[in-house]
């Protein structure tokens, strides 16, 4: 099993541009989570899906952020327009249970 | 108040030392507890679950005190490879998602 796969590993973009982060969960895992990590705030849950359905998006900062899971093997997190304060490491995690998480390697986003 | 609170450290200890980390959580209805480890510029990985009776995994011992809403992790005979950030994690209660503390950084020196 290849684990949770995220792309890209690094993204540098200019303020105002659209950014799309991608995640492929572990096959058979019903839960998918998007987290953001910064030095100041640690790991924050943005949104999670169960069986491709968004369950809790209360952590999504604002309307500039959106997430989709069109099928069991793919999810995207989009930021439009991006701002410098969105700079962080974004992790995707999947699980076959509500709490047995496996994290991807993360996407390090820098907005200049 | 944060849902999960940890001392950020860093804890700087020599090889062979014993070191303990503490964590408190605010939701008394929380059901499950974990310690994750995160190496620099890597993803978090599950280190161990924490059971009510306390549990041990090699050099690592985890304890839970539900009355005080307190979790601890003890590392004996520290190795250089133990240098990492240790995240206290809580599940359940009013939410069915993992809540992470901001982590405690450990640096083991020769």
GROMACS .gro file of C-alpha atoms in nm:
model
  222
    1UNK     CA    1   0.000   0.000   0.000
    2UNK     CA    2   0.140   0.338  -0.103
    3UNK     CA    3  -0.018   0.522   0.188
    4UNK     CA    4  -0.191   0.858   0.159
    5UNK     CA    5  -0.055   1.044  -0.142
    6UNK     CA    6  -0.057   1.423  -0.160
    7UNK     CA    7   0.047   1.651  -0.440
    8UNK     CA    8   0.223   1.876  -0.492
    9UNK     CA    9   0.483   1.846  -0.214
   10UNK     CA   10   0.567   2.214  -0.241
   11UNK     CA   11   0.374   2.503  -0.392
   12UNK     CA   12   0.483   2.863  -0.420
   13UNK     CA   13   0.226   3.100  -0.560
   14UNK     CA   14   0.152   3.468  -0.577
   15UNK     CA   15  -0.119   3.632  -0.373
   16UNK     CA   16  -0.451   3.622  -0.552
   17UNK     CA   17  -0.382   3.304  -0.746
   18UNK     CA   18  -0.586   2.988  -0.718
   19UNK     CA   19  -0.422   2.693  -0.546
   20UNK     CA   20  -0.541   2.333  -0.567
   21UNK     CA   21  -0.408   2.065  -0.335
   22UNK     CA   22  -0.473   1.698  -0.409
   23UNK     CA   23  -0.504   1.386  -0.200
   24UNK     CA   24  -0.542   1.016  -0.271
   25UNK     CA   25  -0.648   0.829   0.043
   26UNK     CA   26  -0.565   0.471   0.130
   27UNK     CA   27  -0.794   0.234  -0.055
   28UNK     CA   28  -1.081   0.116   0.164
   29UNK     CA   29  -1.060   0.404   0.408
   30UNK     CA   30  -1.399   0.568   0.457
   31UNK     CA   31  -1.279   0.885   0.628
   32UNK     CA   32  -1.072   1.165   0.477
   33UNK     CA   33  -0.946   1.468   0.667
   34UNK     CA   34  -0.780   1.793   0.563
   35UNK     CA   35  -0.558   1.962   0.825
   36UNK     CA   36  -0.351   2.278   0.821
   37UNK     CA   37  -0.040   2.315   1.036
   38UNK     CA   38   0.135   2.637   1.135
   39UNK     CA   39   0.386   2.711   1.409
   40UNK     CA   40   0.144   2.938   1.589
   41UNK     CA   41  -0.174   2.730   1.575
   42UNK     CA   42  -0.051   2.373   1.537
   43UNK     CA   43  -0.267   2.121   1.351
   44UNK     CA   44  -0.614   2.250   1.273
   45UNK     CA   45  -0.885   2.036   1.117
   46UNK     CA   46  -1.034   2.212   0.817
   47UNK     CA   47  -1.289   1.959   0.694
   48UNK     CA   48  -1.356   1.589   0.692
   49UNK     CA   49  -1.551   1.348   0.474
   50UNK     CA   50  -1.713   1.015   0.546
   51UNK     CA   51  -1.795   0.801   0.242
   52UNK     CA   52  -1.723   1.102   0.019
   53UNK     CA   53  -1.977   1.321   0.200
   54UNK     CA   54  -1.856   1.633   0.385
   55UNK     CA   55  -1.945   1.588   0.751
   56UNK     CA   56  -1.789   1.885   0.927
   57UNK     CA   57  -1.645   2.190   0.754
   58UNK     CA   58  -1.654   2.418   1.057
   59UNK     CA   59  -1.278   2.455   1.046
   60UNK     CA   60  -1.269   2.599   0.694
   61UNK     CA   61  -1.141   2.953   0.748
   62UNK     CA   62  -1.362   3.136   0.505
   63UNK     CA   63  -1.530   3.120   0.167
   64UNK     CA   64  -1.197   3.128  -0.011
   65UNK     CA   65  -1.148   2.765   0.091
   66UNK     CA   66  -1.341   2.479  -0.062
   67UNK     CA   67  -1.298   2.102  -0.061
   68UNK     CA   68  -1.443   1.824  -0.271
   69UNK     CA   69  -1.435   1.449  -0.276
   70UNK     CA   70  -1.584   1.337  -0.608
   71UNK     CA   71  -1.504   0.971  -0.544
   72UNK     CA   72  -1.352   0.742  -0.284
   73UNK     CA   73  -1.001   0.775  -0.423
   74UNK     CA   74  -0.958   1.148  -0.467
   75UNK     CA   75  -1.007   1.477  -0.286
   76UNK     CA   76  -0.910   1.836  -0.351
   77UNK     CA   77  -0.867   2.142  -0.133
   78UNK     CA   78  -0.888   2.469  -0.322
   79UNK     CA   79  -0.796   2.820  -0.211
   80UNK     CA   80  -0.919   3.104  -0.430
   81UNK     CA   81  -0.787   3.370  -0.407
   82UNK     CA   82  -0.483   3.279  -0.200
   83UNK     CA   83  -0.336   3.515   0.059
   84UNK     CA   84   0.002   3.520   0.240
   85UNK     CA   85  -0.166   3.413   0.566
   86UNK     CA   86  -0.264   3.086   0.397
   87UNK     CA   87   0.102   2.984   0.397
   88UNK     CA   88   0.122   2.659   0.595
   89UNK     CA   89   0.166   2.286   0.559
   90UNK     CA   90  -0.157   2.118   0.452
   91UNK     CA   91  -0.199   1.754   0.547
   92UNK     CA   92  -0.449   1.504   0.421
   93UNK     CA   93  -0.523   1.198   0.635
   94UNK     CA   94  -0.743   0.895   0.583
   95UNK     CA   95  -0.883   0.635   0.816
   96UNK     CA   96  -1.094   0.322   0.821
   97UNK     CA   97  -1.226   0.427   1.161
   98UNK     CA   98  -1.299   0.772   1.304
   99UNK     CA   99  -0.962   0.789   1.480
  100UNK     CA  100  -0.704   0.555   1.320
  101UNK     CA  101  -0.547   0.823   1.101
  102UNK     CA  102  -0.271   0.784   0.843
  103UNK     CA  103  -0.132   1.115   0.724
  104UNK     CA  104   0.012   1.201   0.386
  105UNK     CA  105   0.346   1.376   0.356
  106UNK     CA  106   0.182   1.715   0.331
  107UNK     CA  107   0.190   2.007   0.090
  108UNK     CA  108   0.403   2.302   0.195
  109UNK     CA  109   0.228   2.611   0.061
  110UNK     CA  110   0.395   2.949   0.039
  111UNK     CA  111   0.193   3.247  -0.081
  112UNK     CA  112   0.404   3.550  -0.164
  113UNK     CA  113  -0.918   2.775   2.648
  114UNK     CA  114  -0.768   2.530   2.401
  115UNK     CA  115  -0.925   2.185   2.391
  116UNK     CA  116  -0.586   2.016   2.430
  117UNK     CA  117  -0.296   2.191   2.601
  118UNK     CA  118   0.068   2.094   2.608
  119UNK     CA  119   0.390   2.255   2.722
  120UNK     CA  120   0.563   2.343   2.392
  121UNK     CA  121   0.912   2.287   2.534
  122UNK     CA  122   1.170   2.237   2.405
  123UNK     CA  123   1.287   1.970   2.642
  124UNK     CA  124   1.663   1.925   2.599
  125UNK     CA  125   1.783   1.603   2.762
  126UNK     CA  126   2.100   1.390   2.740
  127UNK     CA  127   2.096   1.039   2.601
  128UNK     CA  128   1.982   0.789   2.860
  129UNK     CA  129   1.767   1.036   3.051
  130UNK     CA  130   1.406   0.985   3.146
  131UNK     CA  131   1.168   1.257   3.032
  132UNK     CA  132   0.795   1.309   3.088
  133UNK     CA  133   0.543   1.514   2.894
  134UNK     CA  134   0.204   1.619   3.019
  135UNK     CA  135  -0.114   1.718   2.848
  136UNK     CA  136  -0.456   1.838   2.967
  137UNK     CA  137  -0.786   1.827   2.781
  138UNK     CA  138  -1.098   2.032   2.841
  139UNK     CA  139  -1.382   1.805   2.731
  140UNK     CA  140  -1.467   1.555   3.005
  141UNK     CA  141  -1.669   1.349   2.756
  142UNK     CA  142  -1.362   1.270   2.546
  143UNK     CA  143  -1.339   0.898   2.480
  144UNK     CA  144  -1.004   0.806   2.333
  145UNK     CA  145  -0.653   0.938   2.372
  146UNK     CA  146  -0.332   0.904   2.175
  147UNK     CA  147   0.023   1.023   2.143
  148UNK     CA  148   0.152   1.101   1.795
  149UNK     CA  149   0.509   1.172   1.699
  150UNK     CA  150   0.611   1.424   1.434
  151UNK     CA  151   0.963   1.450   1.301
  152UNK     CA  152   1.086   1.779   1.159
  153UNK     CA  153   0.921   1.852   0.823
  154UNK     CA  154   0.738   1.518   0.826
  155UNK     CA  155   0.383   1.406   0.886
  156UNK     CA  156   0.248   1.304   1.228
  157UNK     CA  157   0.251   0.930   1.300
  158UNK     CA  158   0.072   0.738   1.570
  159UNK     CA  159   0.308   0.652   1.856
  160UNK     CA  160   0.065   0.483   2.093
  161UNK     CA  161  -0.286   0.483   2.226
  162UNK     CA  162  -0.348   0.572   2.590
  163UNK     CA  163  -0.563   0.338   2.798
  164UNK     CA  164  -0.733   0.410   3.129
  165UNK     CA  165  -0.518   0.156   3.312
  166UNK     CA  166  -0.198   0.295   3.164
  167UNK     CA  167   0.006   0.115   2.902
  168UNK     CA  168   0.364   0.055   2.805
  169UNK     CA  169   0.538   0.002   2.473
  170UNK     CA  170   0.905  -0.064   2.522
  171UNK     CA  171   1.063   0.251   2.663
  172UNK     CA  172   0.738   0.446   2.637
  173UNK     CA  173   0.469   0.458   2.906
  174UNK     CA  174   0.138   0.642   2.870
  175UNK     CA  175  -0.096   0.729   3.154
  176UNK     CA  176  -0.448   0.869   3.164
  177UNK     CA  177  -0.617   1.039   3.458
  178UNK     CA  178  -0.979   1.097   3.365
  179UNK     CA  179  -1.065   1.271   3.692
  180UNK     CA  180  -0.800   1.536   3.631
  181UNK     CA  181  -0.836   1.524   3.250
  182UNK     CA  182  -0.465   1.468   3.222
  183UNK     CA  183  -0.251   1.251   2.996
  184UNK     CA  184   0.120   1.180   3.027
  185UNK     CA  185   0.397   1.019   2.825
  186UNK     CA  186   0.715   0.891   2.986
  187UNK     CA  187   1.021   0.806   2.780
  188UNK     CA  188   1.293   0.607   2.952
  189UNK     CA  189   1.655   0.570   2.837
  190UNK     CA  190   1.619   0.847   2.576
  191UNK     CA  191   1.785   0.791   2.238
  192UNK     CA  192   1.902   1.049   1.987
  193UNK     CA  193   1.634   0.914   1.754
  194UNK     CA  194   1.362   1.013   2.003
  195UNK     CA  195   1.418   1.379   1.907
  196UNK     CA  196   1.087   1.492   1.764
  197UNK     CA  197   0.767   1.674   1.853
  198UNK     CA  198   0.516   1.473   2.055
  199UNK     CA  199   0.149   1.553   1.996
  200UNK     CA  200  -0.120   1.481   2.251
  201UNK     CA  201  -0.443   1.383   2.074
  202UNK     CA  202  -0.800   1.347   2.200
  203UNK     CA  203  -1.103   1.193   2.032
  204UNK     CA  204  -1.473   1.200   2.100
  205UNK     CA  205  -1.699   1.386   2.335
  206UNK     CA  206  -1.890   1.652   2.151
  207UNK     CA  207  -1.707   1.577   1.830
  208UNK     CA  208  -1.609   1.264   1.639
  209UNK     CA  209  -1.277   1.391   1.517
  210UNK     CA  210  -0.922   1.396   1.650
  211UNK     CA  211  -0.817   1.713   1.828
  212UNK     CA  212  -0.441   1.771   1.835
  213UNK     CA  213  -0.238   1.960   2.089
  214UNK     CA  214   0.028   2.192   1.952
  215UNK     CA  215   0.300   1.949   2.055
  216UNK     CA  216   0.598   1.926   2.286
  217UNK     CA  217   0.938   1.935   2.126
  218UNK     CA  218   1.206   1.697   2.254
  219UNK     CA  219   1.574   1.728   2.170
  220UNK     CA  220   1.803   1.449   2.291
  221UNK     CA  221   2.173   1.535   2.284
  222UNK     CA  222   2.480   1.308   2.303
   0.00000   0.00000   0.00000
